Amino acid sequence: MEMGRITEGKPVTIYDIAKEAGVSPATVSRVLTNNARVRPEKKERILRLIEKYNFTPNAMARGLADTRSRTIGMIAADVRNPFYAELFASCELAARQYGYTILLYNFLRETEIEKMYLQKLQEQRVDVVIQMGGKVDDLVSDPEYVEMVNALPGRMPMVVTGKLDGTQCYQVQIDAMKSMDLLMEHLLGLGHREIALVGGRIDVLSTFEKVQRYKQILRRNQITFRPELVQEDGTYDDAGAYERMNRMLDRGIVPTAVIAINDFSAAGIARSIWEHGYRIPEDISLVSYDNTYITEVMMPKLTSIDYNYENFGRQLVETAIHAIEGKAVPRLQMLEPVLVVRGSSGPVKKG
């Protein structure tokens, strides 16, 4: 027996309803979601068929009218670094609260893979891209990467935690100079004048800004800059920082305080200090950036700069979603860091 144009016993789909009503599946989906952009006569025809066949749409059918995937593409430099892990987790929580999911690609600081993943996110039609680290951290933006970003469809905005000169990316950045102000103020207040800076690379924007601010603060306090106390030709992990701290101490250069470029690096620096027979903070104070879980598991617990990851992640996600929706969003937003003081920093050793 025929039921209109639809065969009895066969599950009724949104495509069947559309065919019998003489409309597109997207029009049926708009009716199902009470979208006002459907002419009354078409809407009435579709509603009669829905009632006739007692049609219940599935989630995919209901979403046909919405061209958004409700997916945020995310590219991270290396989630083995606790900073990126913390920030990703905060972004994922914020996205879930807005009804979005996150598709994460982790390129392990390999430039060609980073470029490949940017292309893949475009192919997978995510609504927006958030990038943490990598090319968006470069002091001088890579022209090839800038060109790739500018080739993204106009409907796909991009939010970065650094910058990409020559693009229209939205930037949510940590105030790197303010963070150095906080650490130096803390150490100078404890009487330290021989302060080392270990880790990172000078071609990375945030590291460059920190080194420049470090030099400015030394000059302001009439302290001579000693190049041998700055080891910025390295990495952002514990192994690289361990090797560079060894290099400094093996040469008999013993600062009274060390600023680690991040908590990951601080773990390697601490190991080098202990292996050379020095105590933290009695002989050498150690402070850091990122305030990740590492600060709580080190002994003594680590003084570190905090960024309020919950707020950071929410700001990245809200900026992304507002950009998708065409709302007015500042192109640059700066996040205020705060200093969390723990047991790894103390007064300069007397004598």
mmCIF file with all atom_site columns, C-alpha atoms in Angstrom, residues 34-196:
data_model
loop_
_atom_site.group_PDB
_atom_site.id
_atom_site.type_symbol
_atom_site.label_atom_id
_atom_site.label_alt_id
_atom_site.label_comp_id
_atom_site.label_asym_id
_atom_site.label_entity_id
_atom_site.label_seq_id
_atom_site.pdbx_PDB_ins_code
_atom_site.Cartn_x
_atom_site.Cartn_y
_atom_site.Cartn_z
_atom_site.occupancy
_atom_site.B_iso_or_equiv
_atom_site.pdbx_formal_charge
_atom_site.auth_seq_id
_atom_site.auth_comp_id
_atom_site.auth_asym_id
_atom_site.auth_atom_id
_atom_site.pdbx_PDB_model_num
ATOM 1   C CA . ASN A 1 34  ? 11.260 27.075 13.598 1.00 0.00 ? 34  ASN A CA 1
ATOM 2   C CA . ASN A 1 35  ? 13.333 29.245 11.311 1.00 0.00 ? 35  ASN A CA 1
ATOM 3   C CA . ALA A 1 36  ? 11.306 32.233 10.116 1.00 0.00 ? 36  ALA A CA 1
ATOM 4   C CA . ARG A 1 37  ? 12.897 32.231 6.656  1.00 0.00 ? 37  ARG A CA 1
ATOM 5   C CA . VAL A 1 38  ? 10.339 29.838 5.122  1.00 0.00 ? 38  VAL A CA 1
ATOM 6   C CA . ARG A 1 39  ? 7.312  31.039 3.138  1.00 0.00 ? 39  ARG A CA 1
ATOM 7   C CA . PRO A 1 40  ? 4.010  30.243 4.932  1.00 0.00 ? 40  PRO A CA 1
ATOM 8   C CA . GLU A 1 41  ? 2.618  28.027 2.154  1.00 0.00 ? 41  GLU A CA 1
ATOM 9   C CA . LYS A 1 42  ? 5.776  25.878 2.088  1.00 0.00 ? 42  LYS A CA 1
ATOM 10  C CA . LYS A 1 43  ? 5.815  25.659 5.862  1.00 0.00 ? 43  LYS A CA 1
ATOM 11  C CA . GLU A 1 44  ? 2.171  24.534 5.954  1.00 0.00 ? 44  GLU A CA 1
ATOM 12  C CA . ARG A 1 45  ? 2.805  21.866 3.305  1.00 0.00 ? 45  ARG A CA 1
ATOM 13  C CA . ILE A 1 46  ? 5.809  20.506 5.183  1.00 0.00 ? 46  ILE A CA 1
ATOM 14  C CA . LEU A 1 47  ? 4.012  20.490 8.548  1.00 0.00 ? 47  LEU A CA 1
ATOM 15  C CA . ARG A 1 48  ? 1.106  18.504 7.056  1.00 0.00 ? 48  ARG A CA 1
ATOM 16  C CA . LEU A 1 49  ? 3.508  15.847 5.793  1.00 0.00 ? 49  LEU A CA 1
ATOM 17  C CA . ILE A 1 50  ? 5.341  15.709 9.132  1.00 0.00 ? 50  ILE A CA 1
ATOM 18  C CA . GLU A 1 51  ? 2.020  15.113 10.880 1.00 0.00 ? 51  GLU A CA 1
ATOM 19  C CA . LYS A 1 52  ? 0.833  12.649 8.215  1.00 0.00 ? 52  LYS A CA 1
ATOM 20  C CA . TYR A 1 53  ? 3.867  10.392 8.603  1.00 0.00 ? 53  TYR A CA 1
ATOM 21  C CA . ASN A 1 54  ? 4.415  11.079 12.335 1.00 0.00 ? 54  ASN A CA 1
ATOM 22  C CA . PHE A 1 55  ? 7.911  12.083 11.337 1.00 0.00 ? 55  PHE A CA 1
ATOM 23  C CA . THR A 1 56  ? 10.588 12.487 14.049 1.00 0.00 ? 56  THR A CA 1
ATOM 24  C CA . PRO A 1 57  ? 13.866 13.984 12.744 1.00 0.00 ? 57  PRO A CA 1
ATOM 25  C CA . ASN A 1 58  ? 17.247 12.893 13.965 1.00 0.00 ? 58  ASN A CA 1
ATOM 26  C CA . ALA A 1 59  ? 19.897 15.327 15.132 1.00 0.00 ? 59  ALA A CA 1
ATOM 27  C CA . MET A 1 60  ? 21.700 15.339 11.796 1.00 0.00 ? 60  MET A CA 1
ATOM 28  C CA . ALA A 1 61  ? 18.538 16.272 9.917  1.00 0.00 ? 61  ALA A CA 1
ATOM 29  C CA . ARG A 1 62  ? 17.752 19.054 12.354 1.00 0.00 ? 62  ARG A CA 1
ATOM 30  C CA . GLY A 1 63  ? 21.176 20.484 11.730 1.00 0.00 ? 63  GLY A CA 1
ATOM 31  C CA . LEU A 1 64  ? 20.931 20.649 7.947  1.00 0.00 ? 64  LEU A CA 1
ATOM 32  C CA . ALA A 1 65  ? 19.785 24.282 7.981  1.00 0.00 ? 65  ALA A CA 1
ATOM 33  C CA . ASP A 1 66  ? 22.735 25.327 10.128 1.00 0.00 ? 66  ASP A CA 1
ATOM 34  C CA . THR A 1 67  ? 25.875 25.444 7.998  1.00 0.00 ? 67  THR A CA 1
ATOM 35  C CA . ARG A 1 68  ? 28.083 25.647 11.085 1.00 0.00 ? 68  ARG A CA 1
ATOM 36  C CA . SER A 1 69  ? 29.834 22.540 12.304 1.00 0.00 ? 69  SER A CA 1
ATOM 37  C CA . ARG A 1 70  ? 29.914 23.892 15.875 1.00 0.00 ? 70  ARG A CA 1
ATOM 38  C CA . THR A 1 71  ? 33.508 22.692 15.913 1.00 0.00 ? 71  THR A CA 1
ATOM 39  C CA . ILE A 1 72  ? 36.529 24.775 16.839 1.00 0.00 ? 72  ILE A CA 1
ATOM 40  C CA . GLY A 1 73  ? 39.789 23.695 15.258 1.00 0.00 ? 73  GLY A CA 1
ATOM 41  C CA . MET A 1 74  ? 42.797 24.066 17.539 1.00 0.00 ? 74  MET A CA 1
ATOM 42  C CA . ILE A 1 75  ? 46.501 23.861 16.685 1.00 0.00 ? 75  ILE A CA 1
ATOM 43  C CA . ALA A 1 76  ? 48.929 23.500 19.612 1.00 0.00 ? 76  ALA A CA 1
ATOM 44  C CA . ALA A 1 77  ? 52.716 23.599 19.547 1.00 0.00 ? 77  ALA A CA 1
ATOM 45  C CA . ASP A 1 78  ? 53.236 20.742 22.014 1.00 0.00 ? 78  ASP A CA 1
ATOM 46  C CA . VAL A 1 79  ? 50.685 19.590 24.595 1.00 0.00 ? 79  VAL A CA 1
ATOM 47  C CA . ARG A 1 80  ? 53.437 17.766 26.475 1.00 0.00 ? 80  ARG A CA 1
ATOM 48  C CA . ASN A 1 81  ? 54.289 21.239 27.754 1.00 0.00 ? 81  ASN A CA 1
ATOM 49  C CA . PRO A 1 82  ? 51.955 21.735 30.747 1.00 0.00 ? 82  PRO A CA 1
ATOM 50  C CA . PHE A 1 83  ? 51.185 25.315 29.653 1.00 0.00 ? 83  PHE A CA 1
ATOM 51  C CA . TYR A 1 84  ? 49.483 24.101 26.457 1.00 0.00 ? 84  TYR A CA 1
ATOM 52  C CA . ALA A 1 85  ? 47.802 21.221 28.290 1.00 0.00 ? 85  ALA A CA 1
ATOM 53  C CA . GLU A 1 86  ? 46.312 23.592 30.885 1.00 0.00 ? 86  GLU A CA 1
ATOM 54  C CA . LEU A 1 87  ? 45.166 26.073 28.259 1.00 0.00 ? 87  LEU A CA 1
ATOM 55  C CA . PHE A 1 88  ? 43.639 23.405 26.024 1.00 0.00 ? 88  PHE A CA 1
ATOM 56  C CA . ALA A 1 89  ? 41.671 21.938 28.932 1.00 0.00 ? 89  ALA A CA 1
ATOM 57  C CA . SER A 1 90  ? 40.304 25.395 29.775 1.00 0.00 ? 90  SER A CA 1
ATOM 58  C CA . CYS A 1 91  ? 39.343 26.027 26.140 1.00 0.00 ? 91  CYS A CA 1
ATOM 59  C CA . GLU A 1 92  ? 37.612 22.663 25.919 1.00 0.00 ? 92  GLU A CA 1
ATOM 60  C CA . LEU A 1 93  ? 35.550 23.402 29.030 1.00 0.00 ? 93  LEU A CA 1
ATOM 61  C CA . ALA A 1 94  ? 34.539 26.843 27.754 1.00 0.00 ? 94  ALA A CA 1
ATOM 62  C CA . ALA A 1 95  ? 33.661 25.473 24.303 1.00 0.00 ? 95  ALA A CA 1
ATOM 63  C CA . ARG A 1 96  ? 31.452 22.787 25.840 1.00 0.00 ? 96  ARG A CA 1
ATOM 64  C CA . GLN A 1 97  ? 29.526 25.440 27.745 1.00 0.00 ? 97  GLN A CA 1
ATOM 65  C CA . TYR A 1 98  ? 28.766 27.141 24.416 1.00 0.00 ? 98  TYR A CA 1
ATOM 66  C CA . GLY A 1 99  ? 27.729 23.893 22.729 1.00 0.00 ? 99  GLY A CA 1
ATOM 67  C CA . TYR A 1 100 ? 30.934 23.550 20.699 1.00 0.00 ? 100 TYR A CA 1
ATOM 68  C CA . THR A 1 101 ? 33.481 20.762 20.474 1.00 0.00 ? 101 THR A CA 1
ATOM 69  C CA . ILE A 1 102 ? 37.222 21.171 19.859 1.00 0.00 ? 102 ILE A CA 1
ATOM 70  C CA . LEU A 1 103 ? 39.270 19.272 17.298 1.00 0.00 ? 103 LEU A CA 1
ATOM 71  C CA . LEU A 1 104 ? 42.884 19.415 18.502 1.00 0.00 ? 104 LEU A CA 1
ATOM 72  C CA . TYR A 1 105 ? 46.002 18.989 16.374 1.00 0.00 ? 105 TYR A CA 1
ATOM 73  C CA . ASN A 1 106 ? 49.354 18.826 18.151 1.00 0.00 ? 106 ASN A CA 1
ATOM 74  C CA . PHE A 1 107 ? 52.243 19.454 15.747 1.00 0.00 ? 107 PHE A CA 1
ATOM 75  C CA . LEU A 1 108 ? 55.144 18.949 18.197 1.00 0.00 ? 108 LEU A CA 1
ATOM 76  C CA . ARG A 1 109 ? 56.893 22.117 16.956 1.00 0.00 ? 109 ARG A CA 1
ATOM 77  C CA . GLU A 1 110 ? 57.440 20.681 13.459 1.00 0.00 ? 110 GLU A CA 1
ATOM 78  C CA . THR A 1 111 ? 56.802 23.485 10.974 1.00 0.00 ? 111 THR A CA 1
ATOM 79  C CA . GLU A 1 112 ? 55.727 21.342 8.022  1.00 0.00 ? 112 GLU A CA 1
ATOM 80  C CA . ILE A 1 113 ? 53.227 19.449 10.169 1.00 0.00 ? 113 ILE A CA 1
ATOM 81  C CA . GLU A 1 114 ? 51.943 22.763 11.557 1.00 0.00 ? 114 GLU A CA 1
ATOM 82  C CA . LYS A 1 115 ? 51.219 23.943 8.000  1.00 0.00 ? 115 LYS A CA 1
ATOM 83  C CA . MET A 1 116 ? 49.637 20.612 7.076  1.00 0.00 ? 116 MET A CA 1
ATOM 84  C CA . TYR A 1 117 ? 47.280 20.770 10.065 1.00 0.00 ? 117 TYR A CA 1
ATOM 85  C CA . LEU A 1 118 ? 46.176 24.292 9.200  1.00 0.00 ? 118 LEU A CA 1
ATOM 86  C CA . GLN A 1 119 ? 45.217 22.995 5.763  1.00 0.00 ? 119 GLN A CA 1
ATOM 87  C CA . LYS A 1 120 ? 43.442 19.963 7.244  1.00 0.00 ? 120 LYS A CA 1
ATOM 88  C CA . LEU A 1 121 ? 41.291 22.145 9.504  1.00 0.00 ? 121 LEU A CA 1
ATOM 89  C CA . GLN A 1 122 ? 40.201 24.099 6.458  1.00 0.00 ? 122 GLN A CA 1
ATOM 90  C CA . GLU A 1 123 ? 39.293 20.868 4.646  1.00 0.00 ? 123 GLU A CA 1
ATOM 91  C CA . GLN A 1 124 ? 37.309 19.674 7.666  1.00 0.00 ? 124 GLN A CA 1
ATOM 92  C CA . ARG A 1 125 ? 35.275 22.891 7.603  1.00 0.00 ? 125 ARG A CA 1
ATOM 93  C CA . VAL A 1 126 ? 35.666 23.857 11.232 1.00 0.00 ? 126 VAL A CA 1
ATOM 94  C CA . ASP A 1 127 ? 33.987 27.153 12.117 1.00 0.00 ? 127 ASP A CA 1
ATOM 95  C CA . VAL A 1 128 ? 37.077 28.870 13.494 1.00 0.00 ? 128 VAL A CA 1
ATOM 96  C CA . VAL A 1 129 ? 40.737 28.141 14.247 1.00 0.00 ? 129 VAL A CA 1
ATOM 97  C CA . ILE A 1 130 ? 42.549 28.839 17.517 1.00 0.00 ? 130 ILE A CA 1
ATOM 98  C CA . GLN A 1 131 ? 46.335 28.511 17.415 1.00 0.00 ? 131 GLN A CA 1
ATOM 99  C CA . MET A 1 132 ? 48.548 28.252 20.499 1.00 0.00 ? 132 MET A CA 1
ATOM 100 C CA . GLY A 1 133 ? 52.259 28.507 19.804 1.00 0.00 ? 133 GLY A CA 1
ATOM 101 C CA . GLY A 1 134 ? 54.284 27.755 16.715 1.00 0.00 ? 134 GLY A CA 1
ATOM 102 C CA . LYS A 1 135 ? 54.338 30.293 13.902 1.00 0.00 ? 135 LYS A CA 1
ATOM 103 C CA . VAL A 1 136 ? 52.122 32.692 15.847 1.00 0.00 ? 136 VAL A CA 1
ATOM 104 C CA . ASP A 1 137 ? 54.937 33.047 18.395 1.00 0.00 ? 137 ASP A CA 1
ATOM 105 C CA . ASP A 1 138 ? 57.539 34.183 15.846 1.00 0.00 ? 138 ASP A CA 1
ATOM 106 C CA . LEU A 1 139 ? 59.126 37.561 16.450 1.00 0.00 ? 139 LEU A CA 1
ATOM 107 C CA . VAL A 1 140 ? 59.117 38.089 12.672 1.00 0.00 ? 140 VAL A CA 1
ATOM 108 C CA . SER A 1 141 ? 56.050 36.521 11.059 1.00 0.00 ? 141 SER A CA 1
ATOM 109 C CA . ASP A 1 142 ? 56.736 33.849 8.419  1.00 0.00 ? 142 ASP A CA 1
ATOM 110 C CA . PRO A 1 143 ? 55.477 35.228 5.031  1.00 0.00 ? 143 PRO A CA 1
ATOM 111 C CA . GLU A 1 144 ? 54.513 31.754 3.795  1.00 0.00 ? 144 GLU A CA 1
ATOM 112 C CA . TYR A 1 145 ? 52.410 31.046 6.882  1.00 0.00 ? 145 TYR A CA 1
ATOM 113 C CA . VAL A 1 146 ? 50.825 34.503 6.679  1.00 0.00 ? 146 VAL A CA 1
ATOM 114 C CA . GLU A 1 147 ? 49.845 33.725 3.091  1.00 0.00 ? 147 GLU A CA 1
ATOM 115 C CA . MET A 1 148 ? 48.304 30.405 4.128  1.00 0.00 ? 148 MET A CA 1
ATOM 116 C CA . VAL A 1 149 ? 46.245 32.083 6.850  1.00 0.00 ? 149 VAL A CA 1
ATOM 117 C CA . ASN A 1 150 ? 45.097 34.791 4.456  1.00 0.00 ? 150 ASN A CA 1
ATOM 118 C CA . ALA A 1 151 ? 43.958 32.054 2.063  1.00 0.00 ? 151 ALA A CA 1
ATOM 119 C CA . LEU A 1 152 ? 41.523 30.637 4.641  1.00 0.00 ? 152 LEU A CA 1
ATOM 120 C CA . PRO A 1 153 ? 37.873 31.161 3.664  1.00 0.00 ? 153 PRO A CA 1
ATOM 121 C CA . GLY A 1 154 ? 36.543 34.540 4.777  1.00 0.00 ? 154 GLY A CA 1
ATOM 122 C CA . ARG A 1 155 ? 33.934 32.820 6.915  1.00 0.00 ? 155 ARG A CA 1
ATOM 123 C CA . MET A 1 156 ? 36.632 31.068 8.981  1.00 0.00 ? 156 MET A CA 1
ATOM 124 C CA . PRO A 1 157 ? 38.208 33.483 11.490 1.00 0.00 ? 157 PRO A CA 1
ATOM 125 C CA . MET A 1 158 ? 41.430 32.705 13.356 1.00 0.00 ? 158 MET A CA 1
ATOM 126 C CA . VAL A 1 159 ? 42.379 33.491 16.951 1.00 0.00 ? 159 VAL A CA 1
ATOM 127 C CA . VAL A 1 160 ? 46.022 33.306 18.061 1.00 0.00 ? 160 VAL A CA 1
ATOM 128 C CA . THR A 1 161 ? 47.882 33.544 21.359 1.00 0.00 ? 161 THR A CA 1
ATOM 129 C CA . GLY A 1 162 ? 50.651 35.543 19.663 1.00 0.00 ? 162 GLY A CA 1
ATOM 130 C CA . LYS A 1 163 ? 50.589 37.502 16.420 1.00 0.00 ? 163 LYS A CA 1
ATOM 131 C CA . LEU A 1 164 ? 50.689 37.118 12.642 1.00 0.00 ? 164 LEU A CA 1
ATOM 132 C CA . ASP A 1 165 ? 51.618 40.396 11.007 1.00 0.00 ? 165 ASP A CA 1
ATOM 133 C CA . GLY A 1 166 ? 49.788 40.984 7.746  1.00 0.00 ? 166 GLY A CA 1
ATOM 134 C CA . THR A 1 167 ? 46.659 39.028 8.731  1.00 0.00 ? 167 THR A CA 1
ATOM 135 C CA . GLN A 1 168 ? 43.327 39.856 10.329 1.00 0.00 ? 168 GLN A CA 1
ATOM 136 C CA . CYS A 1 169 ? 43.770 37.318 13.128 1.00 0.00 ? 169 CYS A CA 1
ATOM 137 C CA . TYR A 1 170 ? 42.314 38.055 16.541 1.00 0.00 ? 170 TYR A CA 1
ATOM 138 C CA . GLN A 1 171 ? 45.036 38.135 19.211 1.00 0.00 ? 171 GLN A CA 1
ATOM 139 C CA . VAL A 1 172 ? 44.644 37.140 22.855 1.00 0.00 ? 172 VAL A CA 1
ATOM 140 C CA . GLN A 1 173 ? 48.067 37.660 24.403 1.00 0.00 ? 173 GLN A CA 1
ATOM 141 C CA . ILE A 1 174 ? 49.700 37.498 27.813 1.00 0.00 ? 174 ILE A CA 1
ATOM 142 C CA . ASP A 1 175 ? 51.365 40.765 28.792 1.00 0.00 ? 175 ASP A CA 1
ATOM 143 C CA . ALA A 1 176 ? 54.945 39.414 28.694 1.00 0.00 ? 176 ALA A CA 1
ATOM 144 C CA . MET A 1 177 ? 56.558 42.656 29.823 1.00 0.00 ? 177 MET A CA 1
ATOM 145 C CA . LYS A 1 178 ? 54.264 42.994 32.824 1.00 0.00 ? 178 LYS A CA 1
ATOM 146 C CA . SER A 1 179 ? 55.110 39.415 33.803 1.00 0.00 ? 179 SER A CA 1
ATOM 147 C CA . MET A 1 180 ? 58.830 40.247 33.783 1.00 0.00 ? 180 MET A CA 1
ATOM 148 C CA . ASP A 1 181 ? 58.104 43.367 35.846 1.00 0.00 ? 181 ASP A CA 1
ATOM 149 C CA . LEU A 1 182 ? 56.458 41.201 38.503 1.00 0.00 ? 182 LEU A CA 1
ATOM 150 C CA . LEU A 1 183 ? 59.324 38.684 38.712 1.00 0.00 ? 183 LEU A CA 1
ATOM 151 C CA . MET A 1 184 ? 62.092 41.280 38.751 1.00 0.00 ? 184 MET A CA 1
ATOM 152 C CA . GLU A 1 185 ? 60.299 43.417 41.329 1.00 0.00 ? 185 GLU A CA 1
ATOM 153 C CA . HIS A 1 186 ? 59.947 40.333 43.525 1.00 0.00 ? 186 HIS A CA 1
ATOM 154 C CA . LEU A 1 187 ? 63.623 39.319 43.224 1.00 0.00 ? 187 LEU A CA 1
ATOM 155 C CA . LEU A 1 188 ? 65.030 42.828 43.563 1.00 0.00 ? 188 LEU A CA 1
ATOM 156 C CA . GLY A 1 189 ? 62.888 43.277 46.653 1.00 0.00 ? 189 GLY A CA 1
ATOM 157 C CA . LEU A 1 190 ? 64.588 40.201 48.131 1.00 0.00 ? 190 LEU A CA 1
ATOM 158 C CA . GLY A 1 191 ? 68.001 41.798 47.537 1.00 0.00 ? 191 GLY A CA 1
ATOM 159 C CA . HIS A 1 192 ? 69.026 39.902 44.401 1.00 0.00 ? 192 HIS A CA 1
ATOM 160 C CA . ARG A 1 193 ? 71.239 41.659 41.858 1.00 0.00 ? 193 ARG A CA 1
ATOM 161 C CA . GLU A 1 194 ? 72.847 38.689 40.066 1.00 0.00 ? 194 GLU A CA 1
ATOM 162 C CA . ILE A 1 195 ? 69.751 37.374 38.303 1.00 0.00 ? 195 ILE A CA 1
ATOM 163 C CA . ALA A 1 196 ? 69.995 34.844 35.478 1.00 0.00 ? 196 ALA A CA 1
#
